[in-house]
Tab-separated table of C-alpha atoms in Angstrom:
chain	number	residue	atom	x	y	z
A	20	MET	CA	100.563	132.143	90.830
A	21	THR	CA	103.772	132.260	92.876
A	22	GLY	CA	104.983	130.271	95.835
A	23	GLY	CA	103.725	127.122	94.173
A	24	MET	CA	105.505	124.670	96.488
A	25	ASP	CA	102.284	123.924	98.366
A	26	MET	CA	100.209	123.640	95.228
A	27	LEU	CA	102.672	121.637	93.151
A	28	ARG	CA	102.937	117.971	94.032
A	29	SER	CA	106.058	117.147	92.081
A	30	MET	CA	106.531	113.494	91.246
A	31	LEU	CA	109.850	112.879	89.522
A	32	LEU	CA	109.866	109.826	87.303
A	33	GLY	CA	112.686	108.196	85.359
A	34	ALA	CA	111.543	108.798	81.773
A	35	ALA	CA	112.348	111.390	79.143
A	36	LEU	CA	109.190	113.473	79.052
A	37	VAL	CA	107.881	116.565	80.799
A	38	PHE	CA	104.201	117.521	80.675
A	39	TRP	CA	103.130	121.147	80.287
A	40	PRO	CA	99.818	120.751	78.392
A	41	ALA	CA	96.546	122.513	79.034
A	42	LEU	CA	94.471	121.985	82.129
A	43	VAL	CA	91.239	120.282	81.130
A	44	VAL	CA	88.127	119.448	83.116
A	45	ASP	CA	87.599	115.786	82.323
A	46	SER	CA	83.871	115.265	82.750
A	47	ALA	CA	83.573	112.393	80.268
A	48	ARG	CA	85.904	109.498	79.558
A	49	SER	CA	86.729	108.561	76.000
A	50	GLN	CA	86.709	104.829	76.563
A	51	ALA	CA	83.593	102.707	76.918
A	52	VAL	CA	83.284	100.537	80.013
A	53	VAL	CA	81.826	97.119	79.249
A	54	SER	CA	81.226	93.904	81.151
A	55	THR	CA	82.448	90.693	79.523
A	56	GLY	CA	82.207	88.253	82.420
A	57	GLU	CA	85.897	87.455	81.904
A	58	SER	CA	88.667	88.622	84.206
A	59	PHE	CA	91.783	90.206	82.708
A	60	VAL	CA	93.693	90.724	85.955
A	61	GLN	CA	94.693	88.465	88.829
A	62	VAL	CA	95.155	90.000	92.287
A	63	THR	CA	97.263	88.593	95.134
A	64	LEU	CA	98.092	89.926	98.612
A	65	LEU	CA	101.549	89.263	100.061
A	66	PRO	CA	102.241	89.613	103.826
A	67	GLY	CA	105.580	91.265	103.015
A	68	ARG	CA	107.864	92.170	105.883
A	69	ALA	CA	107.196	92.824	109.556
A	70	GLU	CA	107.973	96.229	111.069
A	71	ALA	CA	107.769	97.642	114.585
A	72	GLY	CA	104.424	97.791	116.369
A	73	GLY	CA	102.859	94.973	114.368
A	74	VAL	CA	103.008	97.017	111.143
A	75	ARG	CA	103.419	95.111	107.888
A	76	MET	CA	104.809	96.430	104.632
A	77	ALA	CA	102.660	94.189	102.467
A	78	GLY	CA	102.344	93.836	98.716
A	79	LEU	CA	99.297	94.048	96.482
A	80	VAL	CA	100.182	92.216	93.254
A	81	LEU	CA	98.263	92.812	90.023
A	82	ASP	CA	99.008	90.491	87.109
A	83	VAL	CA	97.413	91.994	83.994
A	84	LYS	CA	96.855	89.808	80.941
A	85	PRO	CA	99.100	90.481	77.911
A	86	GLY	CA	97.824	93.280	75.715
A	87	TRP	CA	95.776	94.825	78.532
A	88	LYS	CA	96.614	97.609	80.965
A	89	THR	CA	95.308	99.198	84.114
A	90	TYR	CA	95.778	102.715	85.441
A	91	TRP	CA	97.708	104.855	87.853
A	92	ARG	CA	95.891	106.876	90.540
A	93	ASN	CA	95.701	109.789	88.064
A	94	PRO	CA	95.209	108.098	84.680
A	95	GLY	CA	95.531	111.242	82.564
A	96	ALA	CA	93.297	112.082	79.624
A	97	ALA	CA	91.354	108.806	79.775
A	98	GLY	CA	91.112	105.726	81.925
A	99	ILE	CA	89.715	104.558	85.241
A	100	PRO	CA	91.834	104.899	88.399
A	101	PRO	CA	91.806	101.938	90.806
A	102	ASP	CA	89.625	102.175	93.909
A	103	PHE	CA	90.683	100.276	97.035
A	104	ASP	CA	88.105	99.668	99.787
A	105	TRP	CA	89.581	98.326	103.031
A	106	SER	CA	86.486	98.957	105.175
A	107	GLY	CA	85.639	95.260	105.490
A	108	SER	CA	88.916	94.550	107.318
A	109	ARG	CA	89.203	93.852	111.036
A	110	ASN	CA	91.906	95.143	113.366
A	111	LEU	CA	93.226	97.436	110.636
A	112	GLY	CA	93.889	100.860	112.127
A	113	ALA	CA	95.573	102.529	109.158
A	114	VAL	CA	96.511	101.685	105.585
A	115	GLU	CA	98.691	103.510	103.055
A	116	VAL	CA	99.085	102.469	99.421
A	117	PHE	CA	102.244	103.486	97.550
A	118	TRP	CA	102.095	103.825	93.775
A	119	PRO	CA	105.054	102.609	91.688
A	120	ARG	CA	106.257	104.628	88.723
A	121	PRO	CA	103.689	104.313	85.896
A	122	SER	CA	104.295	103.900	82.181
A	123	PHE	CA	102.915	106.123	79.407
A	124	PHE	CA	100.363	104.698	76.979
A	125	GLU	CA	98.582	106.080	73.951
A	126	SER	CA	94.848	105.357	74.125
A	127	PHE	CA	92.579	106.624	71.343
A	128	GLY	CA	95.090	109.379	70.603
A	129	LEU	CA	95.303	110.400	74.287
A	130	THR	CA	98.188	109.959	76.712
A	131	THR	CA	97.417	107.856	79.773
A	132	LEU	CA	99.470	106.620	82.708
A	133	GLY	CA	99.263	103.096	84.029
A	134	TYR	CA	100.640	99.589	84.193
A	135	SER	CA	100.864	96.469	82.059
A	136	GLY	CA	102.104	93.011	82.962
A	137	ARG	CA	102.822	92.762	86.702
A	138	VAL	CA	102.669	95.669	89.126
A	139	VAL	CA	103.218	95.465	92.881
A	140	PHE	CA	101.782	98.158	95.144
A	141	PRO	CA	103.592	98.412	98.489
A	142	VAL	CA	100.967	98.754	101.222
A	143	ARG	CA	101.654	99.737	104.838
A	144	LEU	CA	99.173	98.012	107.165
A	145	ALA	CA	98.993	99.142	110.793
A	146	PRO	CA	96.864	97.180	113.286
A	147	GLU	CA	94.652	98.711	115.961
A	148	ARG	CA	95.793	95.956	118.340
A	149	PRO	CA	99.343	94.748	117.605
A	150	ASP	CA	98.789	91.648	119.734
A	151	GLN	CA	95.935	90.446	117.540
A	152	ALA	CA	95.743	89.245	113.951
A	153	MET	CA	94.847	91.618	111.129
A	154	GLU	CA	92.062	90.256	108.950
A	155	ILE	CA	92.384	92.017	105.611
A	156	ASN	CA	89.306	92.152	103.392
A	157	LEU	CA	89.965	94.294	100.328
A	158	ASP	CA	87.448	95.154	97.618
A	159	ILE	CA	89.023	96.513	94.425
A	160	ALA	CA	87.381	98.216	91.468
A	161	LEU	CA	89.669	98.974	88.551
A	162	GLY	CA	89.550	99.531	84.846
A	163	VAL	CA	91.427	97.079	82.653
A	164	CYS	CA	91.670	98.316	79.078
A	165	ARG	CA	92.538	97.260	75.556
A	166	GLU	CA	90.278	98.415	72.718
A	167	VAL	CA	87.595	98.807	75.378
A	168	CYS	CA	87.725	99.210	79.154
A	169	VAL	CA	86.377	96.513	81.445
A	170	LEU	CA	85.446	97.527	84.985
A	171	GLU	CA	86.564	94.673	87.224
A	172	GLU	CA	85.501	94.208	90.851
A	173	ILE	CA	87.716	91.857	92.832
A	174	SER	CA	87.782	90.858	96.511
A	175	VAL	CA	90.865	89.455	98.241
A	176	GLU	CA	91.399	88.339	101.819
A	177	MET	CA	94.418	87.700	104.006
A	178	ARG	CA	94.921	87.016	107.712
A	179	ILE	CA	98.208	88.161	109.246
A	180	GLU	CA	99.003	86.812	112.698
A	181	PRO	CA	101.241	88.784	115.099
A	182	GLY	CA	104.844	87.851	114.458
A	183	ALA	CA	104.056	86.092	111.181
A	184	PRO	CA	107.197	85.388	109.111
A	185	ASP	CA	108.077	87.553	106.138
A	186	ALA	CA	106.675	86.429	102.799
A	187	GLY	CA	107.286	88.249	99.526
A	188	ALA	CA	109.419	90.880	101.265
A	189	GLU	CA	111.977	91.049	98.439
A	190	LEU	CA	109.279	91.659	95.820
A	191	VAL	CA	107.773	94.400	97.997
A	192	ALA	CA	111.186	96.033	98.461
A	193	MET	CA	111.713	96.127	94.690
A	194	ALA	CA	108.321	97.807	94.308
A	195	GLU	CA	109.205	100.373	96.979
A	196	ALA	CA	112.303	101.312	94.993
A	197	ALA	CA	110.049	102.055	91.996
A	198	VAL	CA	107.823	104.510	93.893
A	199	PRO	CA	108.413	108.094	92.634
A	200	ARG	CA	110.038	110.435	95.131
A	201	GLN	CA	108.641	113.777	96.169
A	202	GLY	CA	110.311	116.870	94.733
A	203	ALA	CA	111.878	117.906	98.052
A	204	GLU	CA	113.701	114.584	98.264
A	205	MET	CA	115.208	115.294	94.829
A	206	GLY	CA	116.430	118.751	95.811
A	207	LEU	CA	113.429	120.895	94.843
A	208	THR	CA	113.875	124.225	96.624
A	209	GLY	CA	111.392	126.516	94.896
A	210	ALA	CA	108.614	126.692	92.349
A	211	THR	CA	106.963	129.565	90.513
A	212	CYS	CA	103.668	128.559	88.918
A	213	ARG	CA	101.295	130.351	86.548
A	214	ILE	CA	97.952	129.493	84.941
A	215	SER	CA	96.935	131.486	81.886
A	216	GLY	CA	93.977	131.436	79.525
A	217	ALA	CA	90.271	131.169	80.286
A	218	GLY	CA	87.399	128.752	80.071
A	219	ALA	CA	87.792	124.988	79.942
A	220	LYS	CA	91.311	125.024	78.471
A	221	ARG	CA	94.151	126.788	80.224
A	222	ARG	CA	97.919	126.682	80.179
A	223	PHE	CA	100.002	125.804	83.202
A	224	ASP	CA	103.663	126.903	83.401
A	225	ALA	CA	106.112	126.266	86.210
A	226	MET	CA	109.722	127.137	86.891
A	227	LEU	CA	111.300	124.597	89.258
A	228	ASP	CA	114.564	125.188	91.114
A	229	PHE	CA	116.676	122.178	92.125
A	230	THR	CA	119.921	121.870	94.024
A	231	GLN	CA	121.184	119.252	91.574
A	232	ALA	CA	120.996	118.442	87.899
A	233	LEU	CA	118.412	115.805	87.060
A	234	ARG	CA	118.751	113.152	84.370
A	235	ASP	CA	115.664	112.764	82.151
A	236	PRO	CA	113.171	114.058	84.714
A	237	VAL	CA	109.422	113.741	84.412
A	238	VAL	CA	107.166	115.950	86.500
A	239	ILE	CA	103.613	114.776	87.113
A	240	LEU	CA	101.200	117.445	88.293
A	241	GLU	CA	98.148	116.318	90.243
A	242	GLY	CA	95.113	118.537	90.767
A	243	PRO	CA	91.630	118.247	92.239
A	244	ALA	CA	89.230	115.504	91.189
A	245	LEU	CA	88.122	115.578	87.529
A	246	THR	CA	91.135	117.584	86.418
A	247	TRP	CA	94.273	116.518	84.646
A	248	PHE	CA	97.370	118.271	83.294
């Protein structure tokens, strides 16, 4: 497969590892999801900073209990990606969640990507009517894992009035700086990609051309649903 620039969503992360394993259809997770009635993560919404047109760069803060972890949008070989449902909000015209750089974990002998401790997701909130308040009603479903995975469902609310003062803007800015940059922003000028093999397990190879030398790059490849690299 050549001309892989459109197919390859290159996410360059600051860690010393590059993935080139087999492509696997992940139809079954290795970790059991249980319900304990106890919460292992606390969720907070921060208004963040005001931008033009009533837009807010807000912050979604997840504080995960020690010893537990939650997952990136593409958790890897196992895990449960977070699901954010903003449909209960009022005067919210558009929303975009940005994902900070994840860490690598070993779970049951499998490599997963996610977060432990505190993670802040920068969230751009755009109102339908800038002259009216945004009433944010967010329902979250996410897996929080240790020896087992617990599926937690959490609802948070926040009302942001027009012209509301900044709150938590510095924390949001720090989280923005931790969001991986697209390959083009790092000087990616070309990619030649190839998939070999047959059946459920295949090998993916890519040759990436950059305009600059990179220090300890990590390339995360994202594919269609139920696939991982």
